[in-house]
mmCIF file of C-alpha atoms in Angstrom:
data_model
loop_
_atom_site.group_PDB
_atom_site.id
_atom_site.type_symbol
_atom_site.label_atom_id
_atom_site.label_comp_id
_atom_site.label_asym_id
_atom_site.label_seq_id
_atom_site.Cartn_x
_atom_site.Cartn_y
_atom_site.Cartn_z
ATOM 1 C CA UNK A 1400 94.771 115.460 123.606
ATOM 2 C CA UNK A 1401 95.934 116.953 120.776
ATOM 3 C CA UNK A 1402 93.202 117.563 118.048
ATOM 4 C CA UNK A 1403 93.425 116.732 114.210
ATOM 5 C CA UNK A 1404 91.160 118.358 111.583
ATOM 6 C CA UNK A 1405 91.020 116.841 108.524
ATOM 7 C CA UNK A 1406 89.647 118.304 105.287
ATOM 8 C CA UNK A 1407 87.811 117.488 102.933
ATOM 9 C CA UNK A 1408 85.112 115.034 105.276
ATOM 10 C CA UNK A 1409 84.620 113.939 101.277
ATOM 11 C CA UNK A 1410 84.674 114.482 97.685
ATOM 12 C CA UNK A 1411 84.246 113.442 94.207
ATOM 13 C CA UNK A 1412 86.886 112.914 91.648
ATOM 14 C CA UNK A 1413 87.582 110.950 88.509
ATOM 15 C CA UNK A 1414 90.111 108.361 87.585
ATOM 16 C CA UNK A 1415 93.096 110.562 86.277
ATOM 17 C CA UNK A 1416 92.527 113.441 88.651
ATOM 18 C CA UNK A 1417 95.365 114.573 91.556
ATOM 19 C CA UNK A 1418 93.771 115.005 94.822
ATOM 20 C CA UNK A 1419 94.789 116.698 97.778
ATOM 21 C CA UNK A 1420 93.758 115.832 101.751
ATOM 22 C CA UNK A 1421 94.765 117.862 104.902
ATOM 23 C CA UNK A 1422 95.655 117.788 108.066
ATOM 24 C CA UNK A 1423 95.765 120.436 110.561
ATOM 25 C CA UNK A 1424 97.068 119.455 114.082
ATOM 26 C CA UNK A 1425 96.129 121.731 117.253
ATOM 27 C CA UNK A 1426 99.690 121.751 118.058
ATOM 28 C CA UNK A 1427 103.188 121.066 116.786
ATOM 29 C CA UNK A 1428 103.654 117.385 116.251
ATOM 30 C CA UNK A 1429 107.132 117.422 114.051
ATOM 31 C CA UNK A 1430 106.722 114.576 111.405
ATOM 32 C CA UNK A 1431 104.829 112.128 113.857
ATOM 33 C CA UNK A 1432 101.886 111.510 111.263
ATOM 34 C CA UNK A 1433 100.926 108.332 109.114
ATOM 35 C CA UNK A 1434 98.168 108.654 106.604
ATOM 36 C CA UNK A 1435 96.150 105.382 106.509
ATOM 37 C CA UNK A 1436 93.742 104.049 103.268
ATOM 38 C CA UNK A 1437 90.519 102.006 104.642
ATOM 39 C CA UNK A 1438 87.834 100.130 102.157
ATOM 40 C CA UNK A 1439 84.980 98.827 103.125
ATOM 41 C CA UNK A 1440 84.989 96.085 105.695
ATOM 42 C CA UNK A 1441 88.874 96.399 106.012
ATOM 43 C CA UNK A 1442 91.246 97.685 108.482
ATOM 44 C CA UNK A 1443 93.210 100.625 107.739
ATOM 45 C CA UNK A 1444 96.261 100.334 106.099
ATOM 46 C CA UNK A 1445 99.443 102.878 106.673
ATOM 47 C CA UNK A 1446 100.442 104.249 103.338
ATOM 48 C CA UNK A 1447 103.031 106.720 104.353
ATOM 49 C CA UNK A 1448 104.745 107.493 107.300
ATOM 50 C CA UNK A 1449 106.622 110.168 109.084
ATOM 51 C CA UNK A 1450 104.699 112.955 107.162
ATOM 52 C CA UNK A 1451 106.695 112.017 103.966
ATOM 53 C CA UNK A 1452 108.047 107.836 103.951
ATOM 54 C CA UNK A 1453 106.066 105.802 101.723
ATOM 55 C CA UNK A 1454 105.458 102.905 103.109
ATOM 56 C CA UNK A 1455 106.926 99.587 101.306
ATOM 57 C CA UNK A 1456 104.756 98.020 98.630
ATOM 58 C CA UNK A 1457 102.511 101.431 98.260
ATOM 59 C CA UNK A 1458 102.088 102.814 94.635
ATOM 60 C CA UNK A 1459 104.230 105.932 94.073
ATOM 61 C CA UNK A 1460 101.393 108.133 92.832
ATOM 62 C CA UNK A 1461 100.929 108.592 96.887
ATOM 63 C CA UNK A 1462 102.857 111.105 98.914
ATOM 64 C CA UNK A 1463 102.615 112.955 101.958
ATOM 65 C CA UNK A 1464 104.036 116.070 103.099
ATOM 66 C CA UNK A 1465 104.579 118.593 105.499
ATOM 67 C CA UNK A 1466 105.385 119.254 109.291
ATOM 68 C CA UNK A 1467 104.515 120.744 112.323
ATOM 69 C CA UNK A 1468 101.218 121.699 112.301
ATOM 70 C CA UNK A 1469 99.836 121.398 108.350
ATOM 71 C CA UNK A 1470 100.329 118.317 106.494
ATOM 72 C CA UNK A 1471 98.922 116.689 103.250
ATOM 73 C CA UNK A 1472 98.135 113.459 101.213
ATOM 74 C CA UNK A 1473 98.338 113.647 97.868
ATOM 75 C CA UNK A 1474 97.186 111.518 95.170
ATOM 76 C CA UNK A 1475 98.914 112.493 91.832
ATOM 77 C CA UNK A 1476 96.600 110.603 89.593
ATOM 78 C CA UNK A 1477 93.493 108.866 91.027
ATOM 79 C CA UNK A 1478 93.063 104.742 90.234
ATOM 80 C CA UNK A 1479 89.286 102.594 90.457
ATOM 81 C CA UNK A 1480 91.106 101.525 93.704
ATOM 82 C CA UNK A 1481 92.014 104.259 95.308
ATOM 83 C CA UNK A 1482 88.040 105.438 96.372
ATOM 84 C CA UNK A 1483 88.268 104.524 99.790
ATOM 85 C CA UNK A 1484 88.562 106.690 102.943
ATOM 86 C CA UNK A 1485 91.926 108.035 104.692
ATOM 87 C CA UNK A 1486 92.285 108.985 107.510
ATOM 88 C CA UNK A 1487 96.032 110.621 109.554
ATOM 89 C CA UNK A 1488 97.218 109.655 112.717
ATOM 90 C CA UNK A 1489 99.301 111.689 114.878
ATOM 91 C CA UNK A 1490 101.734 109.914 117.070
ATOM 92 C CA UNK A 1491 103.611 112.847 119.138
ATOM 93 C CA UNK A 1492 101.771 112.600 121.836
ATOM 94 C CA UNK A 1493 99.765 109.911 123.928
ATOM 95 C CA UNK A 1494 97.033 109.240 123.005
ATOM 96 C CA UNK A 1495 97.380 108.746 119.558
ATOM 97 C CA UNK A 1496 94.323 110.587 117.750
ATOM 98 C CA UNK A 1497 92.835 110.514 114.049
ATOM 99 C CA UNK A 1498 91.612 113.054 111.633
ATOM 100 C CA UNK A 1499 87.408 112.488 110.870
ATOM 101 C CA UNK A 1500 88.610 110.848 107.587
ATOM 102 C CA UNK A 1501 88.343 111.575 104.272
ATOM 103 C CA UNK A 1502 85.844 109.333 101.888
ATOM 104 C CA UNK A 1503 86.590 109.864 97.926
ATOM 105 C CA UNK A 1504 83.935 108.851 95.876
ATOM 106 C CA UNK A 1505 83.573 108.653 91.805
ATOM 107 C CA UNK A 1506 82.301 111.158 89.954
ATOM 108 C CA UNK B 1448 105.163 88.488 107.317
ATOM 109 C CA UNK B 1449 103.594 90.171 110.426
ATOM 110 C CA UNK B 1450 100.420 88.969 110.963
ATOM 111 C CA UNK B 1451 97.858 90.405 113.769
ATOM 112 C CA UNK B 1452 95.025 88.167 113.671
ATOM 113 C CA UNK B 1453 92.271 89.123 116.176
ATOM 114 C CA UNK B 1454 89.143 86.509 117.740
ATOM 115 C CA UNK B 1455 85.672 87.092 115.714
ATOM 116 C CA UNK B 1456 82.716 88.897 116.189
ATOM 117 C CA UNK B 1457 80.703 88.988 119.534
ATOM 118 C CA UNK B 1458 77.071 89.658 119.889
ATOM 119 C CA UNK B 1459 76.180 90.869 124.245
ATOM 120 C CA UNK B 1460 73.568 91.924 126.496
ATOM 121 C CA UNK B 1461 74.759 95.183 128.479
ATOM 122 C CA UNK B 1462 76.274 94.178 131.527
ATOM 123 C CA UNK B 1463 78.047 91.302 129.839
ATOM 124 C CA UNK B 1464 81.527 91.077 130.243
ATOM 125 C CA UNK B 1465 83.699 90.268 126.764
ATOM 126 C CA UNK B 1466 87.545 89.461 126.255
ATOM 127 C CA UNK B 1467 89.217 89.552 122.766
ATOM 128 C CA UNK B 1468 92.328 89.011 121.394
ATOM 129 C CA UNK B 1469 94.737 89.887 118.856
ATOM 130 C CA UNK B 1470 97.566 87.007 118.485
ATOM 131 C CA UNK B 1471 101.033 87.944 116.423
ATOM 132 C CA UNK B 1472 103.066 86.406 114.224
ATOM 133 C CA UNK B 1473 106.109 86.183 112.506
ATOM 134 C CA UNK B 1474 107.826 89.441 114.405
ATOM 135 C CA UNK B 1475 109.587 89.505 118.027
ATOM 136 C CA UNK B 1476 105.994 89.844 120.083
ATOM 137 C CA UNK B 1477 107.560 91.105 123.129
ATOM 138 C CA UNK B 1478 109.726 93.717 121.313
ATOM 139 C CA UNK B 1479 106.951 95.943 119.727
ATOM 140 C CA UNK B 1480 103.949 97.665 121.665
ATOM 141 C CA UNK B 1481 100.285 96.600 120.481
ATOM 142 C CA UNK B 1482 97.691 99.288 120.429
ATOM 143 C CA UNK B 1483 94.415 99.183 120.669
ATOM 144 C CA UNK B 1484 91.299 101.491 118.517
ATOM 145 C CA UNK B 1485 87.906 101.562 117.938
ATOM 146 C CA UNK B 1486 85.813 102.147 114.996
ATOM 147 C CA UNK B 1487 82.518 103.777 115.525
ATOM 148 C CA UNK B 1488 79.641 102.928 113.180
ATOM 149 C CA UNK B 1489 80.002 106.217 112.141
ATOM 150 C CA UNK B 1490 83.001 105.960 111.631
ATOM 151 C CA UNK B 1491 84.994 107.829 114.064
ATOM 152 C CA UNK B 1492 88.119 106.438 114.768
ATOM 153 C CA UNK B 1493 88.961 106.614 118.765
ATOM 154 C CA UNK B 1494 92.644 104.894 120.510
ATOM 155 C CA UNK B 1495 91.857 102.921 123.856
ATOM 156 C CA UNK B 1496 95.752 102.379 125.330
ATOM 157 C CA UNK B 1497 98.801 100.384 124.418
ATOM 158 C CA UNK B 1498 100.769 97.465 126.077
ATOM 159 C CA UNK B 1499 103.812 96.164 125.706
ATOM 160 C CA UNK B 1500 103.723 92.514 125.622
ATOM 161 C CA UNK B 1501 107.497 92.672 127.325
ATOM 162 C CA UNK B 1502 107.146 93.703 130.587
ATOM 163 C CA UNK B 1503 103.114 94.170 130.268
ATOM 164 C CA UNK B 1504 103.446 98.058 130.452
ATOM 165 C CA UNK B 1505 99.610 99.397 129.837
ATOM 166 C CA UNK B 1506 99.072 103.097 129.391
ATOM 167 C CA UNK B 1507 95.342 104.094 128.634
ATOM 168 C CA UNK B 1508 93.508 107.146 126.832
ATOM 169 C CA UNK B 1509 91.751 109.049 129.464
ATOM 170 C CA UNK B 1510 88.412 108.662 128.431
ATOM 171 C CA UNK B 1511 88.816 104.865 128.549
ATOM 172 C CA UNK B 1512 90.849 104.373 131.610
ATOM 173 C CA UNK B 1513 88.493 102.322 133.769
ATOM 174 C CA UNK B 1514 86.116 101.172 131.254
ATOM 175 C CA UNK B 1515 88.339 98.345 129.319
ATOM 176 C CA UNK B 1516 91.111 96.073 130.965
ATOM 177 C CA UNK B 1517 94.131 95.594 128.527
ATOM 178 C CA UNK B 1518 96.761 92.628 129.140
ATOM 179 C CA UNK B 1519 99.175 90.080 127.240
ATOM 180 C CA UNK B 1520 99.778 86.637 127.713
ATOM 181 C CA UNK B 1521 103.239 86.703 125.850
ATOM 182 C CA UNK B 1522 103.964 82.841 125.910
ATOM 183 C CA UNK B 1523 101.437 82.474 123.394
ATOM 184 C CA UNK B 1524 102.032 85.873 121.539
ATOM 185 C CA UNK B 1525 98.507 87.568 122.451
ATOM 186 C CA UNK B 1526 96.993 90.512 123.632
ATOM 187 C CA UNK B 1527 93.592 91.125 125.159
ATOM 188 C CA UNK B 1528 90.756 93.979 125.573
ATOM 189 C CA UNK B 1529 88.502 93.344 128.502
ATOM 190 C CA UNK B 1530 85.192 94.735 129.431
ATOM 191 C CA UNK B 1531 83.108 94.062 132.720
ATOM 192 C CA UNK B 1532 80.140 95.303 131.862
ATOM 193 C CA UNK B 1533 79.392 96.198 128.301
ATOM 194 C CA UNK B 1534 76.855 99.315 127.748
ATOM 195 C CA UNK B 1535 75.344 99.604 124.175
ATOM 196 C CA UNK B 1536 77.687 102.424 123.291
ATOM 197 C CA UNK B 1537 80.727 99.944 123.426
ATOM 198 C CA UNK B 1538 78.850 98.728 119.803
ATOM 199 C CA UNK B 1539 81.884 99.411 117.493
ATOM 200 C CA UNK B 1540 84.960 97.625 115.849
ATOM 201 C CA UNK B 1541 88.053 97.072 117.685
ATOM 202 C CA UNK B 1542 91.128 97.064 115.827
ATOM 203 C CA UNK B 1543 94.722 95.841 117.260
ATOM 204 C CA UNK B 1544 97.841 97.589 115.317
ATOM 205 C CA UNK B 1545 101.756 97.285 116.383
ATOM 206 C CA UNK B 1546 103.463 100.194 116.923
ATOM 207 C CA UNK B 1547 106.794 100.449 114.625
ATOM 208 C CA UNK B 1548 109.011 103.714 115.664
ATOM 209 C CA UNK B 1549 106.613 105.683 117.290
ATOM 210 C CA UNK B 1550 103.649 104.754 114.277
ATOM 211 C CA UNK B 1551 101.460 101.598 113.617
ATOM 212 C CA UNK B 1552 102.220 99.746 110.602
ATOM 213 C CA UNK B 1553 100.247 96.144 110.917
ATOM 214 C CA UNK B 1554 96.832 96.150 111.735
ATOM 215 C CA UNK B 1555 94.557 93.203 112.815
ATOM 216 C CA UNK B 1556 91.435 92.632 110.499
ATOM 217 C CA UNK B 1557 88.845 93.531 113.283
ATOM 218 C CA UNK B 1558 86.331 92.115 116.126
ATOM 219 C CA UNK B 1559 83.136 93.450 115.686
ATOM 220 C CA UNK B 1560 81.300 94.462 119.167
ATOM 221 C CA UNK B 1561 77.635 94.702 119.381
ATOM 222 C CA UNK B 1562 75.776 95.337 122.381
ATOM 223 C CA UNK B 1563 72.384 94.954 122.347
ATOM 224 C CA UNK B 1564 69.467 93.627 124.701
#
């Protein structure tokens, strides 16, 4: 199975800041990756897709980039709703496996 | 809209058998492959296997191939996870999401599992 590491497992930031998650896969995966946003109580939802497609109805102050092996989320200027945890998803090859997630908290 | 819409929470003894399901809506239900994860309470985010509700094609992760039962009843637009005998480390959410060109892009909202004597 191919292997995602995700960093940071959390952090702190304040409303207005950019932040930055990664995503390093143990092999090549191409664009195959979706990075997901999950509150409390709530399934995850898919905020971009294929590395770099925001998904439809999802704020533009999210984008993701990269390929391969080394891909990122990134945040450009933190909103109250956005603390949550995210998590990737590679897709390339069965089975599908996540990253350990990501929580951002308030500072 | 796409809807995923998955059967409520279920409280077993280990050795209890379970079924759940995750009914769709509004999309072409045999045309797009349902997935199936898990949620540990940690957190930890696991995929079980896949079906599609067409033909009833299952593929399974390795580390759950024998331990859940995945099928579809697509005349009434729902898919199932099975287990035979639960064990307390089969406590966890279970989410159902379709899969949309290779990613998933509609999740269900959850059936929590707990397995306790």
């Amino acid at each position: 199975d191919i292997q995602m590491t995700q960093s940071p497992s959390s952090l702190s930031a304040s409303v207005g800041d950019r932040v930055t998650i990664t995503c390093r896969a143990s092999q090549g995966i191409g664009n195959d990756l979706g990075w997901y946003q999950q509150k409390p109580g709530k399934a995850p939802k898919r905020l971009i897709y294929a590395a770099s497609n925001l998904q439809s109805g999802v704020p533009s102050r999210f984008s993701g980039s990269g390929s391969g092996t080394a891909f990122t989320l990134t945040i450009s200027s933190l909103q109250p709703e956005d603390f949550a945890t995210y998590y990737c998803l590679q897709h390339n090859s069965y089975p599908p496996t996540f990253g350990q997630g990501t929580k951002v908290e308030i500072k | 809209e796409v809807q995923l819409v998955q059967s409520g929470a279920e409280v077993k003894k280990p050795g209890e058998s379970l079924k759940i399901s995750c009914k769709g809506s509004e999309y072409s239900f045999i045309s797009y492959w349902i997935g199936w994860a898990r949620q540990t309470p940690g957190g930890v985010l696991e995929w079980l296997g896949i079906i599609y509700p067409g033909d009833s094609d299952t593929r399974y992760s390795r580390s759950f191939q024998g331990q859940v039962t995945i099928s579809a009843d697509k005349s009434i637009n729902t898919v199932y996870l099975q287990w035979s005998s639960l064990k307390a480390s089969d406590t966890a959410m279970y989410y159902c999401a379709r899969r949309e060109g290779g990613s998933y892009d509609y999740w269900g909202q959850g059936t929590l599992v707990t397995v306790s004597s």
